[in-house]
């Protein structure tokens, strides 16, 4: 059977900061102190045994973990009412 998967949407650090409107400190703090966030949301694209890290954040997993809507998705009705 053909087992195709939907490609994951990945963000680099600058894109993540822009989407979440957070500081570089917030990102570093999550990487250092929130292992569940790292396990669920962070993907390292660097080759195995590489001394460098090439980190990307999976959009759907990050939105789910933080309990926020994905970028570009419409806000829910109750979110709009509380913002007004």
PDB file as gemmi writes it, atoms N, CA and C in Angstrom:
CRYST1    1.000    1.000    1.000  90.00  90.00  90.00 P 1                      
ATOM      1  N   UNK A   1       0.846  -1.182   0.000  1.00  0.00           N  
ATOM      2  CA  UNK A   1       0.000   0.000   0.000  1.00  0.00           C  
ATOM      3  C   UNK A   1       0.888   1.240   0.000  1.00  0.00           C  
ATOM      4  N   UNK A   2       0.455   2.255  -0.690  1.00  0.00           N  
ATOM      5  CA  UNK A   2       1.191   3.509  -0.763  1.00  0.00           C  
ATOM      6  C   UNK A   2       0.974   4.294   0.530  1.00  0.00           C  
ATOM      7  N   UNK A   3       2.036   4.532   1.283  1.00  0.00           N  
ATOM      8  CA  UNK A   3       1.935   5.211   2.574  1.00  0.00           C  
ATOM      9  C   UNK A   3       2.505   6.616   2.471  1.00  0.00           C  
ATOM     10  N   UNK A   4       1.770   7.514   1.894  1.00  0.00           N  
ATOM     11  CA  UNK A   4       2.223   8.898   1.779  1.00  0.00           C  
ATOM     12  C   UNK A   4       1.902   9.650   3.059  1.00  0.00           C  
ATOM     13  N   UNK A   5       2.778  10.542   3.403  1.00  0.00           N  
ATOM     14  CA  UNK A   5       2.535  11.368   4.579  1.00  0.00           C  
ATOM     15  C   UNK A   5       2.500  12.831   4.164  1.00  0.00           C  
ATOM     16  N   UNK A   6       1.769  13.585   4.913  1.00  0.00           N  
ATOM     17  CA  UNK A   6       1.714  15.025   4.663  1.00  0.00           C  
ATOM     18  C   UNK A   6       2.987  15.646   5.216  1.00  0.00           C  
ATOM     19  N   UNK A   7       3.669  16.456   4.428  1.00  0.00           N  
ATOM     20  CA  UNK A   7       4.884  17.079   4.950  1.00  0.00           C  
ATOM     21  C   UNK A   7       4.574  17.984   6.132  1.00  0.00           C  
ATOM     22  N   UNK A   8       5.460  17.969   7.101  1.00  0.00           N  
ATOM     23  CA  UNK A   8       5.280  18.816   8.275  1.00  0.00           C  
ATOM     24  C   UNK A   8       5.722  20.232   7.937  1.00  0.00           C  
ATOM     25  N   UNK A   9       4.973  21.193   8.427  1.00  0.00           N  
ATOM     26  CA  UNK A   9       5.365  22.584   8.247  1.00  0.00           C  
ATOM     27  C   UNK A   9       6.332  22.927   9.369  1.00  0.00           C  
ATOM     28  N   UNK A  10       7.550  23.323   8.975  1.00  0.00           N  
ATOM     29  CA  UNK A  10       8.585  23.646   9.948  1.00  0.00           C  
ATOM     30  C   UNK A  10       8.932  25.126   9.888  1.00  0.00           C  
ATOM     31  N   UNK A  11       9.240  25.690  11.048  1.00  0.00           N  
ATOM     32  CA  UNK A  11       9.640  27.087  11.148  1.00  0.00           C  
ATOM     33  C   UNK A  11      11.067  27.167  11.673  1.00  0.00           C  
ATOM     34  N   UNK A  12      11.805  28.159  11.196  1.00  0.00           N  
ATOM     35  CA  UNK A  12      13.104  28.404  11.816  1.00  0.00           C  
ATOM     36  C   UNK A  12      12.874  29.297  13.041  1.00  0.00           C  
ATOM     37  N   UNK A  13      13.941  29.600  13.752  1.00  0.00           N  
ATOM     38  CA  UNK A  13      13.822  30.341  15.012  1.00  0.00           C  
ATOM     39  C   UNK A  13      13.215  31.730  14.799  1.00  0.00           C  
ATOM     40  N   UNK A  14      13.635  32.429  13.766  1.00  0.00           N  
ATOM     41  CA  UNK A  14      13.097  33.769  13.509  1.00  0.00           C  
ATOM     42  C   UNK A  14      11.598  33.713  13.197  1.00  0.00           C  
ATOM     43  N   UNK A  15      11.185  32.740  12.426  1.00  0.00           N  
ATOM     44  CA  UNK A  15       9.767  32.590  12.094  1.00  0.00           C  
ATOM     45  C   UNK A  15       8.953  32.235  13.336  1.00  0.00           C  
ATOM     46  N   UNK A  16       9.502  31.364  14.185  1.00  0.00           N  
ATOM     47  CA  UNK A  16       8.822  31.007  15.429  1.00  0.00           C  
ATOM     48  C   UNK A  16       8.639  32.235  16.314  1.00  0.00           C  
ATOM     49  N   UNK A  17       9.688  33.028  16.467  1.00  0.00           N  
ATOM     50  CA  UNK A  17       9.613  34.236  17.294  1.00  0.00           C  
ATOM     51  C   UNK A  17       8.583  35.212  16.742  1.00  0.00           C  
ATOM     52  N   UNK A  18       8.536  35.362  15.437  1.00  0.00           N  
ATOM     53  CA  UNK A  18       7.568  36.275  14.831  1.00  0.00           C  
ATOM     54  C   UNK A  18       6.142  35.787  15.043  1.00  0.00           C  
ATOM     55  N   UNK A  19       5.922  34.489  14.840  1.00  0.00           N  
ATOM     56  CA  UNK A  19       4.581  33.917  15.003  1.00  0.00           C  
ATOM     57  C   UNK A  19       4.094  34.063  16.443  1.00  0.00           C  
ATOM     58  N   UNK A  20       4.954  33.702  17.404  1.00  0.00           N  
ATOM     59  CA  UNK A  20       4.545  33.713  18.803  1.00  0.00           C  
ATOM     60  C   UNK A  20       4.736  35.069  19.475  1.00  0.00           C  
ATOM     61  N   UNK A  21       5.419  35.989  18.796  1.00  0.00           N  
ATOM     62  CA  UNK A  21       5.713  37.304  19.373  1.00  0.00           C  
ATOM     63  C   UNK A  21       6.439  37.147  20.709  1.00  0.00           C  
ATOM     64  N   UNK A  22       7.539  36.373  20.675  1.00  0.00           N  
ATOM     65  CA  UNK A  22       8.335  36.131  21.873  1.00  0.00           C  
ATOM     66  C   UNK A  22       9.779  36.553  21.625  1.00  0.00           C  
ATOM     67  N   UNK A  23      10.521  36.641  22.699  1.00  0.00           N  
ATOM     68  CA  UNK A  23      11.924  37.045  22.618  1.00  0.00           C  
ATOM     69  C   UNK A  23      12.829  35.836  22.376  1.00  0.00           C  
ATOM     70  N   UNK A  24      14.062  36.135  22.034  1.00  0.00           N  
ATOM     71  CA  UNK A  24      15.070  35.095  21.881  1.00  0.00           C  
ATOM     72  C   UNK A  24      15.281  34.382  23.222  1.00  0.00           C  
ATOM     73  N   UNK A  25      15.207  35.139  24.313  1.00  0.00           N  
ATOM     74  CA  UNK A  25      15.342  34.540  25.644  1.00  0.00           C  
ATOM     75  C   UNK A  25      14.276  33.471  25.873  1.00  0.00           C  
ATOM     76  N   UNK A  26      13.025  33.740  25.485  1.00  0.00           N  
ATOM     77  CA  UNK A  26      11.936  32.782  25.674  1.00  0.00           C  
ATOM     78  C   UNK A  26      12.250  31.484  24.948  1.00  0.00           C  
ATOM     79  N   UNK A  27      12.747  31.586  23.715  1.00  0.00           N  
ATOM     80  CA  UNK A  27      13.066  30.391  22.934  1.00  0.00           C  
ATOM     81  C   UNK A  27      14.189  29.615  23.613  1.00  0.00           C  
ATOM     82  N   UNK A  28      15.265  30.301  23.992  1.00  0.00           N  
ATOM     83  CA  UNK A  28      16.389  29.630  24.667  1.00  0.00           C  
ATOM     84  C   UNK A  28      15.942  28.987  25.969  1.00  0.00           C  
ATOM     85  N   UNK A  29      15.090  29.683  26.725  1.00  0.00           N  
ATOM     86  CA  UNK A  29      14.595  29.143  27.986  1.00  0.00           C  
ATOM     87  C   UNK A  29      13.804  27.862  27.767  1.00  0.00           C  
ATOM     88  N   UNK A  30      12.960  27.848  26.749  1.00  0.00           N  
ATOM     89  CA  UNK A  30      12.208  26.621  26.440  1.00  0.00           C  
ATOM     90  C   UNK A  30      13.136  25.477  26.064  1.00  0.00           C  
ATOM     91  N   UNK A  31      14.137  25.776  25.259  1.00  0.00           N  
ATOM     92  CA  UNK A  31      15.083  24.735  24.843  1.00  0.00           C  
ATOM     93  C   UNK A  31      15.849  24.168  26.029  1.00  0.00           C  
ATOM     94  N   UNK A  32      16.205  25.023  26.973  1.00  0.00           N  
ATOM     95  CA  UNK A  32      17.004  24.591  28.115  1.00  0.00           C  
ATOM     96  C   UNK A  32      16.184  23.972  29.241  1.00  0.00           C  
ATOM     97  N   UNK A  33      14.944  24.418  29.423  1.00  0.00           N  
ATOM     98  CA  UNK A  33      14.188  24.056  30.627  1.00  0.00           C  
ATOM     99  C   UNK A  33      12.863  23.344  30.402  1.00  0.00           C  
ATOM    100  N   UNK A  34      12.513  23.053  29.185  1.00  0.00           N  
ATOM    101  CA  UNK A  34      11.223  22.402  28.916  1.00  0.00           C  
ATOM    102  C   UNK A  34      11.439  21.196  28.001  1.00  0.00           C  
ATOM    103  N   UNK A  35      11.889  20.064  28.571  1.00  0.00           N  
ATOM    104  CA  UNK A  35      12.190  18.895  27.732  1.00  0.00           C  
ATOM    105  C   UNK A  35      10.978  18.349  26.978  1.00  0.00           C  
ATOM    106  N   UNK A  36       9.783  18.484  27.536  1.00  0.00           N  
ATOM    107  CA  UNK A  36       8.595  18.011  26.830  1.00  0.00           C  
ATOM    108  C   UNK A  36       8.350  18.843  25.572  1.00  0.00           C  
ATOM    109  N   UNK A  37       8.523  20.157  25.676  1.00  0.00           N  
ATOM    110  CA  UNK A  37       8.393  21.035  24.515  1.00  0.00           C  
ATOM    111  C   UNK A  37       9.395  20.628  23.441  1.00  0.00           C  
ATOM    112  N   UNK A  38      10.638  20.387  23.841  1.00  0.00           N  
ATOM    113  CA  UNK A  38      11.682  19.988  22.890  1.00  0.00           C  
ATOM    114  C   UNK A  38      11.327  18.662  22.234  1.00  0.00           C  
ATOM    115  N   UNK A  39      10.904  17.682  23.028  1.00  0.00           N  
ATOM    116  CA  UNK A  39      10.559  16.365  22.476  1.00  0.00           C  
ATOM    117  C   UNK A  39       9.402  16.432  21.490  1.00  0.00           C  
ATOM    118  N   UNK A  40       8.401  17.240  21.797  1.00  0.00           N  
ATOM    119  CA  UNK A  40       7.203  17.289  20.971  1.00  0.00           C  
ATOM    120  C   UNK A  40       7.292  18.228  19.782  1.00  0.00           C  
ATOM    121  N   UNK A  41       8.066  19.314  19.901  1.00  0.00           N  
ATOM    122  CA  UNK A  41       7.960  20.388  18.919  1.00  0.00           C  
ATOM    123  C   UNK A  41       9.214  20.663  18.105  1.00  0.00           C  
ATOM    124  N   UNK A  42      10.378  20.259  18.596  1.00  0.00           N  
ATOM    125  CA  UNK A  42      11.638  20.640  17.961  1.00  0.00           C  
ATOM    126  C   UNK A  42      12.190  19.487  17.132  1.00  0.00           C  
ATOM    127  N   UNK A  43      12.632  19.832  15.931  1.00  0.00           N  
ATOM    128  CA  UNK A  43      13.250  18.877  15.022  1.00  0.00           C  
ATOM    129  C   UNK A  43      14.659  19.380  14.718  1.00  0.00           C  
ATOM    130  N   UNK A  44      15.649  18.497  14.855  1.00  0.00           N  
ATOM    131  CA  UNK A  44      17.031  18.872  14.527  1.00  0.00           C  
ATOM    132  C   UNK A  44      17.347  18.291  13.155  1.00  0.00           C  
ATOM    133  N   UNK A  45      17.570  19.163  12.179  1.00  0.00           N  
ATOM    134  CA  UNK A  45      17.829  18.734  10.807  1.00  0.00           C  
ATOM    135  C   UNK A  45      19.301  18.463  10.529  1.00  0.00           C  
ATOM    136  N   UNK A  46      20.152  18.695  11.523  1.00  0.00           N  
ATOM    137  CA  UNK A  46      21.589  18.473  11.327  1.00  0.00           C  
ATOM    138  C   UNK A  46      21.862  16.983  11.139  1.00  0.00           C  
ATOM    139  N   UNK A  47      22.878  16.651  10.358  1.00  0.00           N  
ATOM    140  CA  UNK A  47      23.240  15.247  10.188  1.00  0.00           C  
ATOM    141  C   UNK A  47      23.633  14.622  11.529  1.00  0.00           C  
ATOM    142  N   UNK A  48      23.410  13.330  11.631  1.00  0.00           N  
ATOM    143  CA  UNK A  48      23.765  12.622  12.852  1.00  0.00           C  
ATOM    144  C   UNK A  48      25.256  12.791  13.129  1.00  0.00           C  
ATOM    145  N   UNK A  49      25.606  12.909  14.392  1.00  0.00           N  
ATOM    146  CA  UNK A  49      26.991  13.105  14.853  1.00  0.00           C  
ATOM    147  C   UNK A  49      27.569  14.472  14.467  1.00  0.00           C  
ATOM    148  N   UNK A  50      26.742  15.390  14.064  1.00  0.00           N  
ATOM    149  CA  UNK A  50      27.216  16.733  13.734  1.00  0.00           C  
ATOM    150  C   UNK A  50      27.375  17.538  15.028  1.00  0.00           C  
ATOM    151  N   UNK A  51      28.422  18.339  15.142  1.00  0.00           N  
ATOM    152  CA  UNK A  51      28.582  19.163  16.337  1.00  0.00           C  
ATOM    153  C   UNK A  51      27.620  20.356  16.354  1.00  0.00           C  
ATOM    154  N   UNK A  52      27.021  20.664  15.235  1.00  0.00           N  
ATOM    155  CA  UNK A  52      26.094  21.800  15.140  1.00  0.00           C  
ATOM    156  C   UNK A  52      24.652  21.315  15.202  1.00  0.00           C  
ATOM    157  N   UNK A  53      23.768  22.215  15.591  1.00  0.00           N  
ATOM    158  CA  UNK A  53      22.336  21.917  15.587  1.00  0.00           C  
ATOM    159  C   UNK A  53      21.668  22.772  14.514  1.00  0.00           C  
ATOM    160  N   UNK A  54      20.730  22.180  13.815  1.00  0.00           N  
ATOM    161  CA  UNK A  54      19.908  22.908  12.851  1.00  0.00           C  
ATOM    162  C   UNK A  54      18.469  22.703  13.300  1.00  0.00           C  
ATOM    163  N   UNK A  55      18.005  23.558  14.192  1.00  0.00           N  
ATOM    164  CA  UNK A  55      16.701  23.370  14.819  1.00  0.00           C  
ATOM    165  C   UNK A  55      15.585  24.001  14.010  1.00  0.00           C  
ATOM    166  N   UNK A  56      14.473  23.278  13.950  1.00  0.00           N  
ATOM    167  CA  UNK A  56      13.240  23.760  13.360  1.00  0.00           C  
ATOM    168  C   UNK A  56      12.109  23.385  14.301  1.00  0.00           C  
ATOM    169  N   UNK A  57      11.050  24.151  14.252  1.00  0.00           N  
ATOM    170  CA  UNK A  57       9.891  23.909  15.101  1.00  0.00           C  
ATOM    171  C   UNK A  57       8.727  23.470  14.234  1.00  0.00           C  
ATOM    172  N   UNK A  58       8.096  22.374  14.630  1.00  0.00           N  
ATOM    173  CA  UNK A  58       6.943  21.858  13.903  1.00  0.00           C  
ATOM    174  C   UNK A  58       5.713  22.673  14.306  1.00  0.00           C  
ATOM    175  N   UNK A  59       5.084  23.289  13.315  1.00  0.00           N  
ATOM    176  CA  UNK A  59       3.993  24.240  13.569  1.00  0.00           C  
ATOM    177  C   UNK A  59       2.821  23.589  14.298  1.00  0.00           C  
ATOM    178  N   UNK A  60       2.328  22.486  13.779  1.00  0.00           N  
ATOM    179  CA  UNK A  60       1.139  21.863  14.371  1.00  0.00           C  
ATOM    180  C   UNK A  60       1.411  21.398  15.800  1.00  0.00           C  
ATOM    181  N   UNK A  61       2.555  20.783  16.040  1.00  0.00           N  
ATOM    182  CA  UNK A  61       2.895  20.300  17.380  1.00  0.00           C  
ATOM    183  C   UNK A  61       3.065  21.470  18.349  1.00  0.00           C  
ATOM    184  N   UNK A  62       3.673  22.547  17.890  1.00  0.00           N  
ATOM    185  CA  UNK A  62       3.885  23.717  18.744  1.00  0.00           C  
ATOM    186  C   UNK A  62       2.558  24.363  19.107  1.00  0.00           C  
ATOM    187  N   UNK A  63       1.681  24.537  18.129  1.00  0.00           N  
ATOM    188  CA  UNK A  63       0.363  25.124  18.397  1.00  0.00           C  
ATOM    189  C   UNK A  63      -0.418  24.251  19.375  1.00  0.00           C  
ATOM    190  N   UNK A  64      -0.366  22.935  19.179  1.00  0.00           N  
ATOM    191  CA  UNK A  64      -1.070  22.009  20.060  1.00  0.00           C  
ATOM    192  C   UNK A  64      -0.492  22.069  21.474  1.00  0.00           C  
ATOM    193  N   UNK A  65       0.821  22.049  21.591  1.00  0.00           N  
ATOM    194  CA  UNK A  65       1.467  22.061  22.900  1.00  0.00           C  
ATOM    195  C   UNK A  65       1.163  23.341  23.664  1.00  0.00           C  
ATOM    196  N   UNK A  66       1.190  24.475  22.982  1.00  0.00           N  
ATOM    197  CA  UNK A  66       0.949  25.762  23.643  1.00  0.00           C  
ATOM    198  C   UNK A  66      -0.531  26.111  23.748  1.00  0.00           C  
ATOM    199  N   UNK A  67      -1.392  25.337  23.068  1.00  0.00           N  
ATOM    200  CA  UNK A  67      -2.826  25.591  23.134  1.00  0.00           C  
ATOM    201  C   UNK A  67      -3.260  26.835  22.391  1.00  0.00           C  
ATOM    202  N   UNK A  68      -2.617  27.107  21.266  1.00  0.00           N  
ATOM    203  CA  UNK A  68      -2.936  28.291  20.470  1.00  0.00           C  
ATOM    204  C   UNK A  68      -3.295  27.861  19.048  1.00  0.00           C  
ATOM    205  N   UNK A  69      -3.983  28.722  18.291  1.00  0.00           N  
ATOM    206  CA  UNK A  69      -4.300  28.369  16.906  1.00  0.00           C  
ATOM    207  C   UNK A  69      -3.051  28.405  16.037  1.00  0.00           C  
ATOM    208  N   UNK A  70      -3.074  27.607  15.001  1.00  0.00           N  
ATOM    209  CA  UNK A  70      -1.968  27.607  14.047  1.00  0.00           C  
ATOM    210  C   UNK A  70      -1.985  28.921  13.278  1.00  0.00           C  
ATOM    211  N   UNK A  71      -0.823  29.360  12.787  1.00  0.00           N  
ATOM    212  CA  UNK A  71      -0.805  30.610  12.026  1.00  0.00           C  
ATOM    213  C   UNK A  71      -1.673  30.495  10.785  1.00  0.00           C  
ATOM    214  N   UNK A  72      -2.435  31.526  10.524  1.00  0.00           N  
ATOM    215  CA  UNK A  72      -3.290  31.535   9.347  1.00  0.00           C  
ATOM    216  C   UNK A  72      -4.620  30.847   9.549  1.00  0.00           C  
ATOM    217  N   UNK A  73      -4.841  30.222  10.708  1.00  0.00           N  
ATOM    218  CA  UNK A  73      -6.132  29.587  10.946  1.00  0.00           C  
ATOM    219  C   UNK A  73      -7.070  30.616  11.576  1.00  0.00           C  
ATOM    220  N   UNK A  74      -8.346  30.546  11.258  1.00  0.00           N  
ATOM    221  CA  UNK A  74      -9.282  31.539  11.804  1.00  0.00           C  
ATOM    222  C   UNK A  74      -9.423  31.371  13.315  1.00  0.00           C  
ATOM    223  N   UNK A  75      -9.577  32.469  14.006  1.00  0.00           N  
ATOM    224  CA  UNK A  75      -9.782  32.433  15.450  1.00  0.00           C  
ATOM    225  C   UNK A  75     -11.166  31.888  15.745  1.00  0.00           C  
ATOM    226  N   UNK A  76     -11.288  31.195  16.864  1.00  0.00           N  
ATOM    227  CA  UNK A  76     -12.590  30.678  17.278  1.00  0.00           C  
ATOM    228  C   UNK A  76     -13.460  31.826  17.772  1.00  0.00           C  
ATOM    229  N   UNK A  77     -14.741  31.622  17.746  1.00  0.00           N  
ATOM    230  CA  UNK A  77     -15.694  32.671  18.108  1.00  0.00           C  
ATOM    231  C   UNK A  77     -15.413  33.234  19.507  1.00  0.00           C  
ATOM    232  N   UNK A  78     -15.175  32.362  20.506  1.00  0.00           N  
ATOM    233  CA  UNK A  78     -14.964  32.857  21.860  1.00  0.00           C  
ATOM    234  C   UNK A  78     -13.657  33.633  21.977  1.00  0.00           C  
ATOM    235  N   UNK A  79     -12.652  33.341  21.137  1.00  0.00           N  
ATOM    236  CA  UNK A  79     -11.414  34.110  21.138  1.00  0.00           C  
ATOM    237  C   UNK A  79     -11.674  35.523  20.630  1.00  0.00           C  
ATOM    238  N   UNK A  80     -12.537  35.652  19.637  1.00  0.00           N  
ATOM    239  CA  UNK A  80     -12.862  36.962  19.104  1.00  0.00           C  
ATOM    240  C   UNK A  80     -13.633  37.798  20.117  1.00  0.00           C  
ATOM    241  N   UNK A  81     -14.544  37.158  20.856  1.00  0.00           N  
ATOM    242  CA  UNK A  81     -15.352  37.884  21.833  1.00  0.00           C  
ATOM    243  C   UNK A  81     -14.508  38.384  22.983  1.00  0.00           C  
ATOM    244  N   UNK A  82     -13.534  37.582  23.450  1.00  0.00           N  
ATOM    245  CA  UNK A  82     -12.725  38.010  24.588  1.00  0.00           C  
ATOM    246  C   UNK A  82     -11.748  39.102  24.178  1.00  0.00           C  
ATOM    247  N   UNK A  83     -11.387  39.145  22.900  1.00  0.00           N  
ATOM    248  CA  UNK A  83     -10.463  40.172  22.425  1.00  0.00           C  
ATOM    249  C   UNK A  83     -11.145  41.532  22.298  1.00  0.00           C  
ATOM    250  N   UNK A  84     -12.464  41.527  22.140  1.00  0.00           N  
ATOM    251  CA  UNK A  84     -13.185  42.783  21.954  1.00  0.00           C  
ATOM    252  C   UNK A  84     -13.407  43.532  23.243  1.00  0.00           C  
TER     253      UNK A  84                                                      
END                                                                             
